[in-house]
Coordinates of C-alpha atoms and ligand atoms in Angstrom, one line a residue:
M191 CA 191.3 -16.3 137.1
S192 CA 187.9 -14.9 136.5
S193 CA 186.2 -14.0 139.7
L194 CA 184.0 -11.3 140.7
A195 CA 186.6 -9.0 142.3
A196 CA 189.6 -10.0 140.1
E197 CA 188.2 -8.6 136.8
Q198 CA 187.8 -5.1 137.6
S199 CA 187.7 -2.3 135.0
G200 CA 187.6 1.2 136.6
T201 CA 184.3 1.2 139.1
F202 CA 182.8 -1.7 137.4
V203 CA 183.2 -5.5 138.1
S204 CA 182.6 -8.5 135.9
I205 CA 180.1 -10.9 137.1
P206 CA 179.0 -14.4 135.8
L207 CA 175.8 -14.5 133.8
E208 CA 174.8 -17.6 135.9
G209 CA 172.5 -16.9 139.0
I210 CA 171.5 -13.5 138.3
S211 CA 168.0 -14.0 136.6
G212 CA 164.8 -14.1 138.8
D213 CA 161.2 -13.2 139.2
E214 CA 162.1 -9.9 141.0
P215 CA 162.9 -6.8 139.1
L216 CA 166.6 -5.8 139.2
E217 CA 167.7 -3.5 142.1
F218 CA 170.9 -2.5 140.3
P219 CA 171.5 -1.9 136.6
L220 CA 173.6 -4.3 134.5
Y221 CA 175.9 -3.4 131.9
L222 CA 177.3 -5.5 128.9
Q223 CA 180.8 -5.0 127.4
N224 CA 181.0 -3.5 124.0
R225 CA 183.4 -4.2 121.3
A226 CA 186.2 -1.7 122.9
G227 CA 185.7 -3.6 126.2
R228 CA 183.7 -0.7 127.8
P229 CA 180.7 -1.5 129.8
V230 CA 177.4 -0.1 128.4
L231 CA 173.8 -0.2 130.0
Y232 CA 172.0 -3.2 129.2
R233 CA 169.2 -3.5 131.8
D234 CA 168.3 -0.6 133.9
V235 CA 167.3 -0.9 137.8
R236 CA 163.7 -1.8 138.4
T237 CA 163.6 -3.7 135.1
P238 CA 163.1 -7.6 135.0
F239 CA 166.1 -9.9 134.3
D240 CA 164.5 -13.2 134.1
A241 CA 165.5 -16.7 132.6
S242 CA 164.4 -15.8 128.8
H243 CA 166.8 -12.7 129.0
A244 CA 169.8 -14.8 130.5
A245 CA 169.0 -17.4 127.9
R246 CA 169.1 -14.8 124.8
L247 CA 172.4 -13.7 126.1
R248 CA 173.8 -17.1 126.4
A249 CA 172.6 -17.9 123.1
E250 CA 174.8 -14.9 121.8
G251 CA 177.8 -16.2 123.7
V252 CA 177.6 -13.7 126.6
T253 CA 179.0 -15.5 129.8
H254 CA 179.6 -12.5 131.9
L255 CA 177.9 -8.9 132.6
W256 CA 179.2 -6.1 134.7
V257 CA 177.8 -4.2 137.7
H258 CA 178.9 -1.0 139.4
E259 CA 181.5 -1.9 142.2
H260 CA 179.1 -0.1 144.7
D261 CA 176.2 -2.8 143.6
K262 CA 178.4 -5.8 144.2
R263 CA 176.6 -6.2 147.5
G264 CA 173.0 -6.1 145.9
Y265 CA 174.3 -8.6 143.3
A266 CA 175.4 -11.1 145.9
R267 CA 172.2 -10.7 147.6
R268 CA 170.3 -11.6 144.6
V269 CA 172.4 -14.6 143.7
E270 CA 172.7 -15.7 147.2
A271 CA 168.7 -16.0 147.4
G272 CA 168.7 -18.6 144.6
L273 CA 172.2 -20.0 145.2
E274 CA 170.8 -23.4 146.5
D275 CA 168.9 -24.0 143.2
L276 CA 171.9 -22.7 141.0
L277 CA 174.3 -25.2 142.7
H278 CA 171.9 -28.1 142.2
D279 CA 171.6 -27.1 138.3
R280 CA 174.0 -29.7 136.7
S281 CA 173.2 -28.1 133.3
V282 CA 175.3 -25.1 134.3
P283 CA 179.3 -26.2 134.2
T284 CA 180.7 -26.8 137.5
E285 CA 183.5 -24.0 136.9
E286 CA 180.6 -21.3 136.5
R287 CA 178.7 -22.5 139.6
A288 CA 182.1 -22.4 141.5
E289 CA 182.8 -19.0 140.1
V290 CA 179.2 -17.6 141.5
L291 CA 180.0 -19.3 144.8
H292 CA 183.4 -17.7 145.1
G293 CA 181.9 -14.2 144.2
V294 CA 179.1 -14.5 146.9
A295 CA 181.7 -15.9 149.4
L296 CA 183.9 -12.9 149.1
V297 CA 180.9 -10.3 149.5
V298 CA 179.4 -12.5 152.4
A299 CA 183.0 -12.2 153.9
Q300 CA 183.0 -8.4 153.5
D301 CA 179.8 -8.0 155.0
V302 CA 180.0 -10.5 157.9
L303 CA 183.8 -9.5 158.9
G304 CA 183.5 -5.6 158.5
K305 CA 182.2 -5.5 162.0
P306 CA 181.6 -8.0 164.8
P307 CA 178.8 -10.2 163.2
G308 CA 175.7 -10.8 165.0
R309 CA 173.7 -14.0 165.2
D310 CA 171.9 -13.6 161.9
E311 CA 175.1 -13.1 160.1
V312 CA 176.8 -15.9 161.5
R313 CA 173.7 -18.0 160.6
R314 CA 174.2 -16.5 156.9
V315 CA 177.6 -17.7 156.8
E316 CA 176.3 -21.3 158.1
R317 CA 173.9 -21.5 155.3
F318 CA 176.2 -20.5 152.7
L319 CA 178.9 -23.0 153.9
V320 CA 176.3 -25.8 154.1
S321 CA 175.6 -25.0 150.5
T322 CA 179.3 -25.2 149.7
A323 CA 179.7 -28.5 151.7
T324 CA 176.7 -30.2 149.9
L325 CA 178.1 -29.2 146.4
V326 CA 181.6 -30.6 147.2
V327 CA 180.2 -33.9 148.6
R328 CA 177.7 -34.2 145.8
E329 CA 180.0 -33.6 142.8
P330 CA 183.8 -34.7 142.8
G331 CA 184.9 -31.9 140.6
A332 CA 183.4 -29.0 142.6
F333 CA 186.3 -28.6 145.0
H334 CA 188.9 -28.5 142.4
A335 CA 186.8 -25.8 140.5
I336 CA 186.7 -23.7 143.7
R337 CA 190.2 -24.0 144.5
Q338 CA 191.0 -22.6 141.2
L339 CA 189.6 -19.2 142.2
L340 CA 191.3 -18.8 145.3
R341 CA 193.4 -15.9 145.5
A342 CA 196.0 -14.4 147.9
G343 CA 194.5 -12.6 150.8
Q344 CA 194.5 -8.6 150.7
D345 CA 192.3 -8.1 153.7
L346 CA 190.5 -10.2 156.5
A347 CA 187.6 -11.1 154.2
D348 CA 189.8 -12.4 151.5
H349 CA 192.1 -14.1 154.0
S350 CA 189.1 -15.6 155.6
T351 CA 187.5 -16.9 152.6
T352 CA 190.6 -18.6 151.4
V353 CA 191.2 -20.2 154.7
A354 CA 187.6 -21.3 154.8
F355 CA 187.8 -23.2 151.5
L356 CA 191.3 -24.6 152.0
S357 CA 190.3 -25.9 155.5
L358 CA 187.2 -27.7 153.8
G359 CA 189.7 -29.3 151.4
L360 CA 192.2 -30.2 153.9
A361 CA 189.3 -31.8 156.3
R362 CA 187.8 -33.8 153.1
Q363 CA 191.5 -35.3 152.8
V364 CA 192.0 -35.8 156.4
V365 CA 188.5 -36.7 157.8
G366 CA 186.3 -37.6 154.9
A367 CA 184.0 -36.0 152.7
E368 CA 181.0 -35.8 155.1
P369 CA 178.9 -32.9 155.1
N370 CA 178.8 -32.0 158.7
T371 CA 182.9 -32.2 158.9
L372 CA 182.9 -29.9 155.9
V373 CA 180.6 -27.5 157.2
Q374 CA 182.6 -27.3 160.6
A375 CA 186.0 -27.1 158.9
S376 CA 185.0 -24.2 156.4
L377 CA 183.0 -22.5 159.3
A378 CA 186.2 -22.6 161.5
G379 CA 188.2 -21.4 158.6
F380 CA 185.8 -18.6 157.9
L381 CA 185.7 -17.4 161.6
H382 CA 189.1 -18.2 162.8
D383 CA 190.1 -14.7 162.7
V384 CA 186.9 -13.0 163.9
G385 CA 188.7 -11.8 167.1
L386 CA 190.6 -9.6 164.7
V387 CA 187.5 -7.8 163.4
G388 CA 188.0 -4.0 163.1
K389 CA 191.8 -4.5 163.3
P390 CA 194.3 -4.8 160.3
L391 CA 195.3 -8.2 159.2
T392 CA 198.8 -7.3 160.1
E393 CA 198.1 -7.6 163.8
D394 CA 197.4 -11.4 163.3
D395 CA 200.8 -12.2 164.8
T396 CA 201.3 -9.3 167.2
D397 CA 197.7 -9.2 168.7
T398 CA 198.2 -12.6 170.9
Q399 CA 194.7 -12.3 172.4
H400 CA 192.8 -12.5 169.1
A401 CA 192.4 -16.2 169.0
E402 CA 190.9 -16.3 172.7
R403 CA 188.7 -13.3 172.0
G404 CA 187.4 -15.1 168.7
Y405 CA 186.7 -18.2 170.9
R406 CA 184.7 -16.4 173.4
F407 CA 182.8 -14.5 170.8
L408 CA 181.9 -17.8 168.9
R409 CA 180.8 -19.6 171.9
E410 CA 178.5 -16.7 172.7
Q411 CA 176.9 -17.1 169.0
G412 CA 176.5 -20.6 170.0
L413 CA 178.7 -22.2 167.3
P414 CA 179.7 -26.1 167.7
E415 CA 182.5 -26.5 170.1
P416 CA 185.0 -27.7 167.6
V417 CA 184.6 -24.4 165.5
C418 CA 185.1 -22.3 168.4
E419 CA 188.0 -24.5 169.7
A420 CA 189.7 -24.3 166.2
A421 CA 189.4 -20.4 166.6
W422 CA 191.4 -20.3 170.1
A423 CA 194.0 -23.0 168.7
H424 CA 194.8 -21.7 165.0
H425 CA 198.0 -20.3 166.3
E426 CA 199.1 -23.1 168.3
R427 CA 202.1 -25.4 166.9
H428 CA 202.9 -29.1 166.8
D429 CA 206.2 -28.4 168.8
G430 CA 204.2 -26.5 171.6
S431 CA 206.0 -23.0 170.4
G432 CA 202.6 -21.6 169.5
L433 CA 199.9 -19.2 171.4
P434 CA 198.2 -18.8 173.4
R435 CA 198.3 -22.0 175.5
G436 CA 201.6 -23.5 174.0
L437 CA 199.7 -26.9 173.3
V438 CA 201.6 -29.7 172.0
G439 CA 201.0 -32.4 169.2
E440 CA 197.5 -34.0 169.5
S441 CA 196.4 -32.0 172.4
I442 CA 195.8 -29.2 169.7
P443 CA 192.2 -30.0 168.4
L444 CA 192.2 -31.5 165.2
L445 CA 190.1 -28.4 163.4
G446 CA 192.6 -26.1 165.0
R447 CA 195.4 -28.0 163.5
I448 CA 193.7 -27.8 160.2
V449 CA 192.8 -24.2 160.3
G450 CA 196.2 -23.4 161.9
L451 CA 198.2 -25.2 158.8
V452 CA 196.1 -23.5 156.2
D453 CA 196.2 -20.2 157.9
A454 CA 200.2 -20.3 157.8
F455 CA 200.2 -21.6 154.4
E456 CA 197.6 -18.8 153.2
K457 CA 200.0 -16.2 154.9
V458 CA 203.2 -17.6 153.2
Y459 CA 201.4 -17.6 149.9
S460 CA 199.9 -14.1 150.1
G461 CA 203.0 -12.5 151.8
Q462 CA 205.4 -13.0 149.0
K463 CA 206.4 -9.9 147.1
T464 CA 207.1 -11.6 143.8
R465 CA 204.3 -13.8 142.4
M466 CA 204.8 -17.4 143.9
G467 CA 203.4 -20.8 142.8
V468 CA 201.5 -22.9 145.2
F469 CA 204.1 -25.5 145.3
D470 CA 207.0 -22.9 146.1
A471 CA 204.7 -21.6 148.8
L472 CA 204.4 -25.0 150.4
R473 CA 208.0 -25.5 150.2
V474 CA 208.7 -22.1 151.8
L475 CA 206.0 -23.0 154.6
A476 CA 207.8 -26.2 155.2
Q477 CA 211.2 -24.9 155.6
A478 CA 210.0 -21.7 157.6
Y479 CA 207.6 -23.5 159.8
R480 CA 210.0 -26.7 160.5
G481 CA 208.6 -28.6 163.3
C482 CA 205.5 -26.4 163.6
F483 CA 202.9 -28.7 161.9
D484 CA 202.1 -32.5 161.9
E485 CA 204.0 -33.8 158.9
D486 CA 201.1 -36.3 157.8
L487 CA 198.8 -33.0 158.0
A488 CA 201.4 -31.2 155.7
V489 CA 201.4 -34.1 153.3
S490 CA 197.6 -33.9 153.2
L491 CA 197.9 -30.2 152.4
L492 CA 199.8 -31.1 149.2
R493 CA 197.2 -33.3 148.2
V494 CA 194.6 -30.7 148.6
F495 CA 196.4 -28.9 145.4
R496 CA 197.0 -32.1 143.3
Ligands
FE2_298 FE1 195.0 -15.4 163.5
FE2_299 FE1 194.3 -16.1 160.0

């Protein structure tokens, strides 16, 4: 795995070269890795880093640069501004575009879910997920590339990012690769636990009010009703054993069923003490949550990983 947060060295993080170049001077310094694997200053703050600089590095075989951990947000803002253009650029390998997208997603999630998000932040998430859905619909290999980067959730931002992308993948299997469906599914996944903002993720199972709180919050933000409903229903279970309303089977809205299954899977996958493969996690999910999920939906989740 080679994601923004995964390759950490001390207080530096590795970032893909793609997406950083632009007309504006840098708001943070960029570092290169020397032979000993240590970061050395490459471009200082307020100096330019444009397409010609990136091309020169690429010609030398450089694929990643480094930034200070505390500059991650500045990096994400710079990349986010030109993300749409980068995602359309088929001259950049799909895997590299997916890596940039995933890195930006994690920073957006940390920004937006660090405190109750305002309308502008919710719109920022929407814009980002529209770009993601468009890429997935346009390029069949894109979802696979994104999925390869997903990691177990350490906190609400990680958890929500993974649930967002997997909900998009499951909706693509179940409903079809239609942009609006994929935007709504990923938005529902991204914001399903918004009612937990400010609390530890471990309260997901004990705070029985967070689903309804999230629903009310999302309605106030003017989000589409299926997205709000999914937040409310993500702890409902097929056999009626869920919360908060004890809905049964298809009375649980479809997006709620999709996000609920992905959410439970992500928790099994990230909650294991020993490292577990995806298919083992799916097996544990099937045993531990027997009857809790629609079987057809569970089979479709399996297909998301094939
Ligand atoms: Fe939850
Ligand atoms: Fe969750």
